[in-house]
Short mmCIF file of C-alpha atoms and ligand atoms in Angstrom, two decimals:
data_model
loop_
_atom_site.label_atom_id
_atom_site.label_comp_id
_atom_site.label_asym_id
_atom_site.label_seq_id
_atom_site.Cartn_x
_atom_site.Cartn_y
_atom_site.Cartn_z
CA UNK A 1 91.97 101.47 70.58
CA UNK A 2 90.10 101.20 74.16
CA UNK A 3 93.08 101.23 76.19
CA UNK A 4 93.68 104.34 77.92
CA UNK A 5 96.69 106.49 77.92
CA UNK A 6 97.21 106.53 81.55
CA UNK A 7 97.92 102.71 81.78
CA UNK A 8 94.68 101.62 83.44
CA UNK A 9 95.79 99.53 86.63
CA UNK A 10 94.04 102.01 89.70
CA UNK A 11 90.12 102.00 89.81
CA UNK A 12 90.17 106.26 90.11
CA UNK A 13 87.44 107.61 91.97
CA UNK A 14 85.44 110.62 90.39
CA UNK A 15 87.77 113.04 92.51
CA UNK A 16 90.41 115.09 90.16
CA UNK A 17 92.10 117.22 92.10
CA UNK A 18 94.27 120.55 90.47
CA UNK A 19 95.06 122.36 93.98
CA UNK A 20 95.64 121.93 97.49
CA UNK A 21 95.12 124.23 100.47
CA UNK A 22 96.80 123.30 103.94
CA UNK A 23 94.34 120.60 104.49
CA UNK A 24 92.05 120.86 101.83
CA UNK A 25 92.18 119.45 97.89
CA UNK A 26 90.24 121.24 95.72
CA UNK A 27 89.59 119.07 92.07
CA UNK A 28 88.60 120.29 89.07
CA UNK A 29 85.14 121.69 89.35
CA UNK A 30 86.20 123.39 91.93
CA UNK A 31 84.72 120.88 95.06
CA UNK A 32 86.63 121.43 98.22
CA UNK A 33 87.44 118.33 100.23
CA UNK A 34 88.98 117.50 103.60
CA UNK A 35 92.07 115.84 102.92
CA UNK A 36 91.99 113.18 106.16
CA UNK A 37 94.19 110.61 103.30
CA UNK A 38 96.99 112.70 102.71
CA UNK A 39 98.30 110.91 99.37
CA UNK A 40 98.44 107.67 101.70
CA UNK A 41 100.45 108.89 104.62
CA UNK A 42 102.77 110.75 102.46
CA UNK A 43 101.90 114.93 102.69
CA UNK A 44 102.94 115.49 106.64
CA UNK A 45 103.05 118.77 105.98
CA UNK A 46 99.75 119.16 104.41
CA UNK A 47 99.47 120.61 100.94
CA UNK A 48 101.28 123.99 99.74
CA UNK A 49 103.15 124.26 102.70
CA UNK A 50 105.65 127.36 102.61
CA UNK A 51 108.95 126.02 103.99
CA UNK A 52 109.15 122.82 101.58
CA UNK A 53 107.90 124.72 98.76
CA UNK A 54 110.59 127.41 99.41
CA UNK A 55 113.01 124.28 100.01
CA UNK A 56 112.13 122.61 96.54
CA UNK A 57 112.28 126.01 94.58
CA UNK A 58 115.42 127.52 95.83
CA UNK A 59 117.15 123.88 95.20
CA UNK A 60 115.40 123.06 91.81
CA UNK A 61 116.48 126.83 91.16
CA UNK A 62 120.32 125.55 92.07
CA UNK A 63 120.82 122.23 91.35
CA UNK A 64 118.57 119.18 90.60
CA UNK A 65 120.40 115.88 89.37
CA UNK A 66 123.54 114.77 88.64
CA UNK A 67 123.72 111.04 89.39
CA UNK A 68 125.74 109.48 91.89
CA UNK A 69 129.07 109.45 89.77
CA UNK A 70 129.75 112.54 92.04
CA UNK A 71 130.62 113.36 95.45
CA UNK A 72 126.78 114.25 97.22
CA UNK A 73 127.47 117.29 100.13
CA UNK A 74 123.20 117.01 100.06
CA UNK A 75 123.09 113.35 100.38
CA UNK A 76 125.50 113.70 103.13
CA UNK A 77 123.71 115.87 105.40
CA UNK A 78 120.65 114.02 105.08
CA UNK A 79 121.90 110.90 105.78
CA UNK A 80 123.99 112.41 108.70
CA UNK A 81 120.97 113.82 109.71
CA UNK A 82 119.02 110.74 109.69
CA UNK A 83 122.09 108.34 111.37
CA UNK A 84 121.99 110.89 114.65
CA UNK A 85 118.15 110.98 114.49
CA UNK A 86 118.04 107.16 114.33
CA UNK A 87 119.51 103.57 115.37
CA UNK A 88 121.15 103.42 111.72
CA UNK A 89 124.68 104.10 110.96
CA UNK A 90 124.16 104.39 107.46
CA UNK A 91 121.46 105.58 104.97
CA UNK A 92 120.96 104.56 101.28
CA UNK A 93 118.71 106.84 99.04
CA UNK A 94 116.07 105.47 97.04
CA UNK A 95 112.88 107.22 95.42
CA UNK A 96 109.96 105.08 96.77
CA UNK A 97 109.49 102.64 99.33
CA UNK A 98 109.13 99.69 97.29
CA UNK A 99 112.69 100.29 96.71
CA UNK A 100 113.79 101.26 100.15
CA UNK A 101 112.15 97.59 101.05
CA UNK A 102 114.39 96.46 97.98
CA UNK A 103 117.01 97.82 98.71
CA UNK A 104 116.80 96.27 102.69
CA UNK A 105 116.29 92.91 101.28
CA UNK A 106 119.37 92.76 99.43
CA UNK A 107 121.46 94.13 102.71
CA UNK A 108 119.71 91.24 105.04
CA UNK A 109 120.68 88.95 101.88
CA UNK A 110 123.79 90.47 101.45
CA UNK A 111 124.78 90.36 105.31
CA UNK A 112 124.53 86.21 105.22
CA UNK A 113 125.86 86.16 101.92
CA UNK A 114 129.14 88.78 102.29
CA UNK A 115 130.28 85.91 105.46
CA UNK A 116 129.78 83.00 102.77
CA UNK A 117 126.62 81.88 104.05
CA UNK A 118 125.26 81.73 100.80
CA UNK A 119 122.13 79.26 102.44
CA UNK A 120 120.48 81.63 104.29
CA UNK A 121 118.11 83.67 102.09
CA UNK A 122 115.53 83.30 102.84
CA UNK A 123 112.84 86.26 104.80
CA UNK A 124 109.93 85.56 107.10
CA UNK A 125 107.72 87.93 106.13
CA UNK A 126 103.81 87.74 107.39
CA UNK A 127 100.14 87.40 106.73
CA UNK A 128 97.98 90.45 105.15
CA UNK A 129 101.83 92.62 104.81
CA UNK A 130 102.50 95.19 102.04
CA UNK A 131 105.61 96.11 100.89
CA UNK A 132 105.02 97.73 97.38
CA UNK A 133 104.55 96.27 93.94
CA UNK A 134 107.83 95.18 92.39
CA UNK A 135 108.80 91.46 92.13
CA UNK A 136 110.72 91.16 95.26
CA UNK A 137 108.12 93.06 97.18
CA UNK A 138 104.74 91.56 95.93
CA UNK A 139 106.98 88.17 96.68
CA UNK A 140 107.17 89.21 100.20
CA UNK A 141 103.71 89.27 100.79
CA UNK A 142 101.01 86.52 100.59
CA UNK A 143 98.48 88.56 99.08
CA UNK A 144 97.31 86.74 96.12
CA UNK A 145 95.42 89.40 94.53
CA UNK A 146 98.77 91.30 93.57
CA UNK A 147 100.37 87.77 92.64
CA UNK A 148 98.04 87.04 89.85
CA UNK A 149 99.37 87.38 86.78
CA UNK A 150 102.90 87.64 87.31
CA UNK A 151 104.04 84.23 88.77
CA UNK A 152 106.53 82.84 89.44
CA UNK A 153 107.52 84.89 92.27
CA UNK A 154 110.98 85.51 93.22
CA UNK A 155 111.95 82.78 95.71
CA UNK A 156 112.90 83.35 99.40
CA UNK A 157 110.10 84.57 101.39
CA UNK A 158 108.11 82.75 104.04
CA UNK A 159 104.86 83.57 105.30
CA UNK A 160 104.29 83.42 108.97
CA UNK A 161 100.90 84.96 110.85
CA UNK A 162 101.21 88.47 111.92
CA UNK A 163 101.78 88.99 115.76
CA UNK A 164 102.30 85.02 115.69
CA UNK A 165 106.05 84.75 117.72
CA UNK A 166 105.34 80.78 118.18
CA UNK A 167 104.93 80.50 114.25
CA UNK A 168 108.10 82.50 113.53
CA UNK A 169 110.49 80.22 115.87
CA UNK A 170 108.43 77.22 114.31
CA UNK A 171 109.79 78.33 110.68
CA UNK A 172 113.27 79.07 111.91
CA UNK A 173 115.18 76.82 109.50
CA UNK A 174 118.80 76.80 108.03
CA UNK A 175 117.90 78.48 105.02
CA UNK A 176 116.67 82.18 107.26
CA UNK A 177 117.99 85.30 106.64
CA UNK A 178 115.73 87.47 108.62
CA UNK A 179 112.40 88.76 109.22
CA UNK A 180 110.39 91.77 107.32
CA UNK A 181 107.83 93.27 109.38
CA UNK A 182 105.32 96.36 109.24
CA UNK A 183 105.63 97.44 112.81
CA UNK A 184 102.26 98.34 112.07
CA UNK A 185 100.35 96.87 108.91
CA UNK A 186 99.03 99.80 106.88
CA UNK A 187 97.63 98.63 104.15
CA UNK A 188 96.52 95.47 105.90
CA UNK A 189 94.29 97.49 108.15
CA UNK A 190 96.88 99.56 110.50
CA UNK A 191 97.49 96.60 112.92
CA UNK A 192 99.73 97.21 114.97
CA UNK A 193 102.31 94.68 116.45
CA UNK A 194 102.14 93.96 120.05
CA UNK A 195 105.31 94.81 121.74
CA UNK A 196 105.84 91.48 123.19
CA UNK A 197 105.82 90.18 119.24
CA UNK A 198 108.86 92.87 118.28
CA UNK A 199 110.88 92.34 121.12
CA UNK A 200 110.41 88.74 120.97
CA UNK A 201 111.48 88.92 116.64
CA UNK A 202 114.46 91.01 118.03
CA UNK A 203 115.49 87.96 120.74
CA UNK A 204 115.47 85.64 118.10
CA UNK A 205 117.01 87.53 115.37
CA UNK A 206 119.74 87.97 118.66
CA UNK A 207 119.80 84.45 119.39
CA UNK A 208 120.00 83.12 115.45
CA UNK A 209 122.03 85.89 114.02
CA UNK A 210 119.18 87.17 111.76
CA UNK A 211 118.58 90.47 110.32
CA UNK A 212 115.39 92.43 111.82
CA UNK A 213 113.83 94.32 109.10
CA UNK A 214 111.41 97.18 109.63
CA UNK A 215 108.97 98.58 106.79
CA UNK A 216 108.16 101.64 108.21
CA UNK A 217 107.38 103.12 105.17
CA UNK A 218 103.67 103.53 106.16
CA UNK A 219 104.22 104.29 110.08
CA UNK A 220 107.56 106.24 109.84
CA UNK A 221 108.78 109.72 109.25
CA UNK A 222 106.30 111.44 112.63
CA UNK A 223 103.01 109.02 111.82
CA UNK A 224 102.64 107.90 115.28
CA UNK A 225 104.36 110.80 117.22
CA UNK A 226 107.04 109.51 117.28
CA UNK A 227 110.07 110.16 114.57
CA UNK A 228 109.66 106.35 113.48
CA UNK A 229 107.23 103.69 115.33
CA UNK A 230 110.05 101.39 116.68
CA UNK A 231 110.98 103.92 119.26
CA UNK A 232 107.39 103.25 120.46
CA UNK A 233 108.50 99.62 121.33
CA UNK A 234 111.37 100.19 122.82
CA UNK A 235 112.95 97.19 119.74
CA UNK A 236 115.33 98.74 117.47
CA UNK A 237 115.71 97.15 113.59
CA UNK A 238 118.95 96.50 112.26
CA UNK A 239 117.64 97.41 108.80
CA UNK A 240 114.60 99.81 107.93
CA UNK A 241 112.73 101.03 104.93
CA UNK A 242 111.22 104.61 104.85
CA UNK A 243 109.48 106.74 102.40
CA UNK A 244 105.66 107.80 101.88
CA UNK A 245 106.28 111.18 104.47
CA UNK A 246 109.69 111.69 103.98
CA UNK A 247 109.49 113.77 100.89
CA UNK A 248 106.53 115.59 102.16
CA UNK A 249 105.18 114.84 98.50
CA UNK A 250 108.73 114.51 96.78
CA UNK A 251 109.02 111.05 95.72
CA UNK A 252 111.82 109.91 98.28
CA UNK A 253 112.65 106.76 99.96
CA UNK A 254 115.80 105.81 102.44
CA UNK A 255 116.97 102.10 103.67
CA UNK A 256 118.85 102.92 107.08
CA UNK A 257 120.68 99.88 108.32
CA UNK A 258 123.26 99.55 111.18
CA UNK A 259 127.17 99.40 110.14
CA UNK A 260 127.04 95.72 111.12
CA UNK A 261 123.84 94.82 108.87
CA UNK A 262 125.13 97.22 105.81
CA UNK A 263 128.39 94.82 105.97
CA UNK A 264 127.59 93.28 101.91
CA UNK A 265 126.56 96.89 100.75
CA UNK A 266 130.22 97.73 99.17
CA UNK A 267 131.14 99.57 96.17
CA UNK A 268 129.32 98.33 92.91
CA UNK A 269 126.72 96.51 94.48
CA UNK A 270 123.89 98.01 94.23
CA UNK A 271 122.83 101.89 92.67
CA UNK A 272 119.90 104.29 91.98
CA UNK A 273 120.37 106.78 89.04
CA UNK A 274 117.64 109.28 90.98
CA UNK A 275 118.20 108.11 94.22
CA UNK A 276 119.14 110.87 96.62
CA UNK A 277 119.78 113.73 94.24
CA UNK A 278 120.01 117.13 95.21
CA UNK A 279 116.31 118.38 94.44
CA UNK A 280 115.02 115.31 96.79
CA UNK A 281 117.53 115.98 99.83
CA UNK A 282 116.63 119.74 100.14
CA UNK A 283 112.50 117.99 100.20
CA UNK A 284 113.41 115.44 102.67
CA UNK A 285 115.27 118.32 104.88
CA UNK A 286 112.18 120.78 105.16
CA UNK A 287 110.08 117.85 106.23
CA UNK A 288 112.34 117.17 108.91
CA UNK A 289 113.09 121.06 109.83
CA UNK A 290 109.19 120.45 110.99
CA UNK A 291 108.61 117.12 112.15
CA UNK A 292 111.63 115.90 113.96
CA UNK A 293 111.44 118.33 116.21
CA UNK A 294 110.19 117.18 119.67
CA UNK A 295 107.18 119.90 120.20
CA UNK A 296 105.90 118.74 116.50
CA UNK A 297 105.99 115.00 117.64
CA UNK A 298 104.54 115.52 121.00
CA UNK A 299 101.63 117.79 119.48
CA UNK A 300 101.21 114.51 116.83
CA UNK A 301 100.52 112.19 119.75
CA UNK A 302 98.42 114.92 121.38
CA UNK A 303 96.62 115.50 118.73
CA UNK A 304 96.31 111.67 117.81
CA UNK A 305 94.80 111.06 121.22
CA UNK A 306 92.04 113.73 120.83
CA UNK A 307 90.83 112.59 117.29
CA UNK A 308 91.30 109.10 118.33
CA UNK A 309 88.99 109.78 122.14
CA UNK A 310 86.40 111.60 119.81
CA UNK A 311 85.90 108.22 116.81
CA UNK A 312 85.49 106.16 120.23
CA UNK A 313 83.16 108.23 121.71
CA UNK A 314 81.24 108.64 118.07
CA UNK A 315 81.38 105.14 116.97
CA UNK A 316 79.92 103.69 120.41
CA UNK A 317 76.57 105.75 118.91
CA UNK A 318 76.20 103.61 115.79
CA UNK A 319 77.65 100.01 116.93
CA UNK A 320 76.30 98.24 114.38
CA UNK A 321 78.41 100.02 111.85
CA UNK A 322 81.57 100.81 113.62
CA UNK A 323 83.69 98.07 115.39
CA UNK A 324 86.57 99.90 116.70
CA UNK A 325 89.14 102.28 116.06
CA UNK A 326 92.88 101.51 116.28
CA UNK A 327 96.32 102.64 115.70
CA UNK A 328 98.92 105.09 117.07
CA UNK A 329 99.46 108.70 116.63
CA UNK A 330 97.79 110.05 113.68
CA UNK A 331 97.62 106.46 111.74
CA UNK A 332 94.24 106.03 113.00
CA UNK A 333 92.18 102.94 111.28
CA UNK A 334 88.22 102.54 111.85
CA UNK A 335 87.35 98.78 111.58
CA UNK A 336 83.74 98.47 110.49
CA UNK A 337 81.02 96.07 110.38
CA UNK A 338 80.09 96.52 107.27
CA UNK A 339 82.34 96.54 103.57
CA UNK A 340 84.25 99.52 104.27
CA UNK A 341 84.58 100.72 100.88
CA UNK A 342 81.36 102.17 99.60
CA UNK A 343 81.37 103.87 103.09
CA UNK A 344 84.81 105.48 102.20
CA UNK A 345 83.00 106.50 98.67
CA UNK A 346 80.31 107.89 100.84
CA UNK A 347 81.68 110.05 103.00
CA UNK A 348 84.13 111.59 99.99
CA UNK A 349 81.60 112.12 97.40
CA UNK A 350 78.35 112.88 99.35
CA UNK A 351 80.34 114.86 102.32
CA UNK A 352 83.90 115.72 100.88
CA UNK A 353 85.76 113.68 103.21
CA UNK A 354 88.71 111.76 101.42
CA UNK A 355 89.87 108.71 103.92
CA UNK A 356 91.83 105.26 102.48
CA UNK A 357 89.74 102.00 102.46
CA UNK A 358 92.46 99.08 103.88
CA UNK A 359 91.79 95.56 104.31
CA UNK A 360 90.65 93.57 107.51
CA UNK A 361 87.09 95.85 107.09
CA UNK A 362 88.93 98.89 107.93
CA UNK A 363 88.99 103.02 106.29
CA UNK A 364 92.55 104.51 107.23
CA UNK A 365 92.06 108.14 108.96
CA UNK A 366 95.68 109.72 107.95
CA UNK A 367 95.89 113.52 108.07
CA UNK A 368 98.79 115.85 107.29
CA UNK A 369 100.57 116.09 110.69
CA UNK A 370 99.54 119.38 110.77
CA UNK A 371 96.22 119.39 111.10
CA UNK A 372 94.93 121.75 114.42
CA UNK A 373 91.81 121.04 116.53
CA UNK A 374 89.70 122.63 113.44
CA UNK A 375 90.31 120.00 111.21
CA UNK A 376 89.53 117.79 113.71
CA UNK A 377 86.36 119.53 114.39
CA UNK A 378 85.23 119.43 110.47
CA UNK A 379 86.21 115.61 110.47
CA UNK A 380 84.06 114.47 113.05
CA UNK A 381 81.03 116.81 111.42
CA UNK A 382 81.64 115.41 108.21
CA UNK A 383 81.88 111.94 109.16
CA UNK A 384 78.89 112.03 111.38
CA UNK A 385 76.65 113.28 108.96
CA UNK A 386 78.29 111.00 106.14
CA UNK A 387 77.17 108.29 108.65
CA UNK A 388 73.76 109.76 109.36
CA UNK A 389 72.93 109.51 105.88
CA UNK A 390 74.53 106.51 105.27
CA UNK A 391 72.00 104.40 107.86
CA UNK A 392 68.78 106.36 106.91
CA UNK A 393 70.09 105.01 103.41
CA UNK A 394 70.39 101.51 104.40
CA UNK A 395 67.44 101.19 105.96
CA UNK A 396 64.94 99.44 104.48
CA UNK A 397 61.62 101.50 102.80
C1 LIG B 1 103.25 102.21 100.47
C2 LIG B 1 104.08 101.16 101.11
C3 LIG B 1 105.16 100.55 100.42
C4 LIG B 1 105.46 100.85 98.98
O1 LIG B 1 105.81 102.17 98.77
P1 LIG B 1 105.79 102.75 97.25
O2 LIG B 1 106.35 104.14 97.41
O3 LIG B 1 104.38 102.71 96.80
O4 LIG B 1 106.67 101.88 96.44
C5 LIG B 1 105.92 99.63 101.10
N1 LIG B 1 105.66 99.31 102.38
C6 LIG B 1 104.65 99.87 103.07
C7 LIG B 1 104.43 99.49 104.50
C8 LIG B 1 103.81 100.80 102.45
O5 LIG B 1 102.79 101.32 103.12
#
């Protein structure tokens, strides 16, 4: 037998981690690295953080799981929490964001469908997106690479260039249910939408009666300074997925939809056997004890705007590496001139720097919200000598 236990679908890097310090992983033979990944965007809160740990132990310690056959007092304040927090009126629980985006496709479908409009099913979605790895999701996005192998793909999705508000109206047909955007592409790169793009996706959703779907399971939850990114253009979604942060490391993922958009979601149509139980709610609650709280947000953007000013001012020093460095908040993304990924490799096994490799030539620079100006300090040290090293290497003898 050659296959391995641990089903072998990620290419693992050398890096096996068995602790985490505030900021800091430390793996197995006992290397300490700066954590500037954060599990993708997903530990805020950094790594053995005191409040959710005391959150997770004194629930796990009461109660864990029951299913949703039972009234949810937990579920209940959290999604309370989350409706006065938010545009959404109502919150279903789900335990990753693949299945928060599920979970808002079938409300946009469910929205046309509930009026007898069975026709319109169909979701622009757009170039380079990500929205997780089950059917519906990989369907959703053009990316061939995750469509190989498991055609046919679920019908009802139509592809449309990102930031492209002529090409949406242009496919506008009878069969549209909506659109499903990344307000700003993660995986693909952290693009971020222009404002005119959103605004103009929530005129014509307006105008056509459409359902405006936000994944902000990437840029939500605090990210950008902001408790979610649409509040950043001023365009509010009438359905959006979250997860990644909102655990702080507790798997945990939420569709929030307005009353009007939630208007197919009735009894018996659709369920999670997980989703939202007790030991998740009192995760999701600690994470927002810290980060929804104004001061936390505004240091984020503070904070954002000093790491991002210092990767300007460093990259203009080596410009035939670095192109430019964009994002919002602390969802930073370094577009290079050169194949990103053996730079990302680089800097994490030759300087201890863990960062994400996207596409569109870009490394992601996402660090638990809580970093302070320390962090920020070792960062720039570590990724200017990882670069240092990294020319004198590519030079030629
Ligand atoms: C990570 C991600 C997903 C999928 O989340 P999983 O928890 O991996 O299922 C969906 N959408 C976006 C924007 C993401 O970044």
């Amino acid at each position: 037998m050659s296959i391995t236990p641990l089903m072998p679908v990620y290419p693992r890097c050398g890096v096996r981690p068995v602790r985490g310090e505030h900021c800091h992983l430390i793996s197995e033979d006992g290397t300490r690295y700066l954590d500037f990944a954060s599990g993708i965007a997903v530990n805020l809160l950094g790594h053995s953080n005191e409040h959710l740990i005391g959150a997770i132990q004194h629930q796990a310690a009461t109660l864990m799981h029951v299913s949703n056959l039972y009234g949810s007092p937990q579920g209940e304040h959290l999604a309370q929490r989350l409706v006065d927090l938010t545009f959404a009126d109502t919150v279903f629980f789900t335990n990753s964001g693949a299945e928060a985006v599920e979970c808002a496709i079938k409300t946009a479908r469910a929205y046309h469908q509930h009026a007898g409009n069975t026709e319109r099913f169909e979701l622009i979605t757009f170039k380079n997106a990500f929205h997780g790895r089950t059917m519906a999701t990989i369907s959703a996005s053009n990316q061939e690479k995750m469509h190989k192998g498991f055609m046919p793909l679920l019908e009802g999705f139509r592809y449309v260039e990102f930031d492209d508000l002529e090409g949406v109206n242009a496919a506008i047909g009878p069969r549209t249910a909506g659109f499903l955007v990344e307000p700003i592409q993660g995986e693909g790169g952290i693009r971020d939408a222009s404002p005119e793009f959103l605004q103009g996706l929530r005129a014509l959703a307006d105008e056509y009666d459409l359902m405006l779907i936000f994944d902000e399971v990437q840029c939500g939850v605090a990210r950008t300074g902001d408790l979610y990114a649409y509040e950043q253009y001023g365009v509010t979604p009438d359905i959006m997925a979250s997860a990644k942060g909102i655990g702080g490391g507790f798997p945990l993922g939420a569709c929030l939809a307005t009353e009007k958009a939630a208007r197919g979601m009735v009894i018996g149509t659709h369920g999670s056997t997980y989703g939202g139980n007790p030991l998740a709610m009192a995760a999701a609650e600690a994470v927002l004890d810290v980060v929804a709280e104004p001061a936390f947000l505004a240091e984020v953007k503070a904070k954002g705007e000093r790491l991002r000013g210092r990767l300007e001012q460093f990259i203009g020093n080596y410009p035939d590496m670095f192109e430019l460095v964009r994002g919002r908040g602390l969802m930073l993304g370094v577009k290079m001139k050169i194949e990103p990924r053996p730079f990302v490799a680089h800097m994490r096994d030759n300087h201890q720097l863990l960062t994400v490799a996207a596409g569109d030539m870009t490394f992601r620079v996402l660090p638990p919200l809580v970093i302070d100006d320390s962090h920020i300090d070792e960062f720039m040290e570590k990724l200017s000598a990882a670069t240092a090293s990294y020319t004198v290497e590519a030079e030629p003898a």
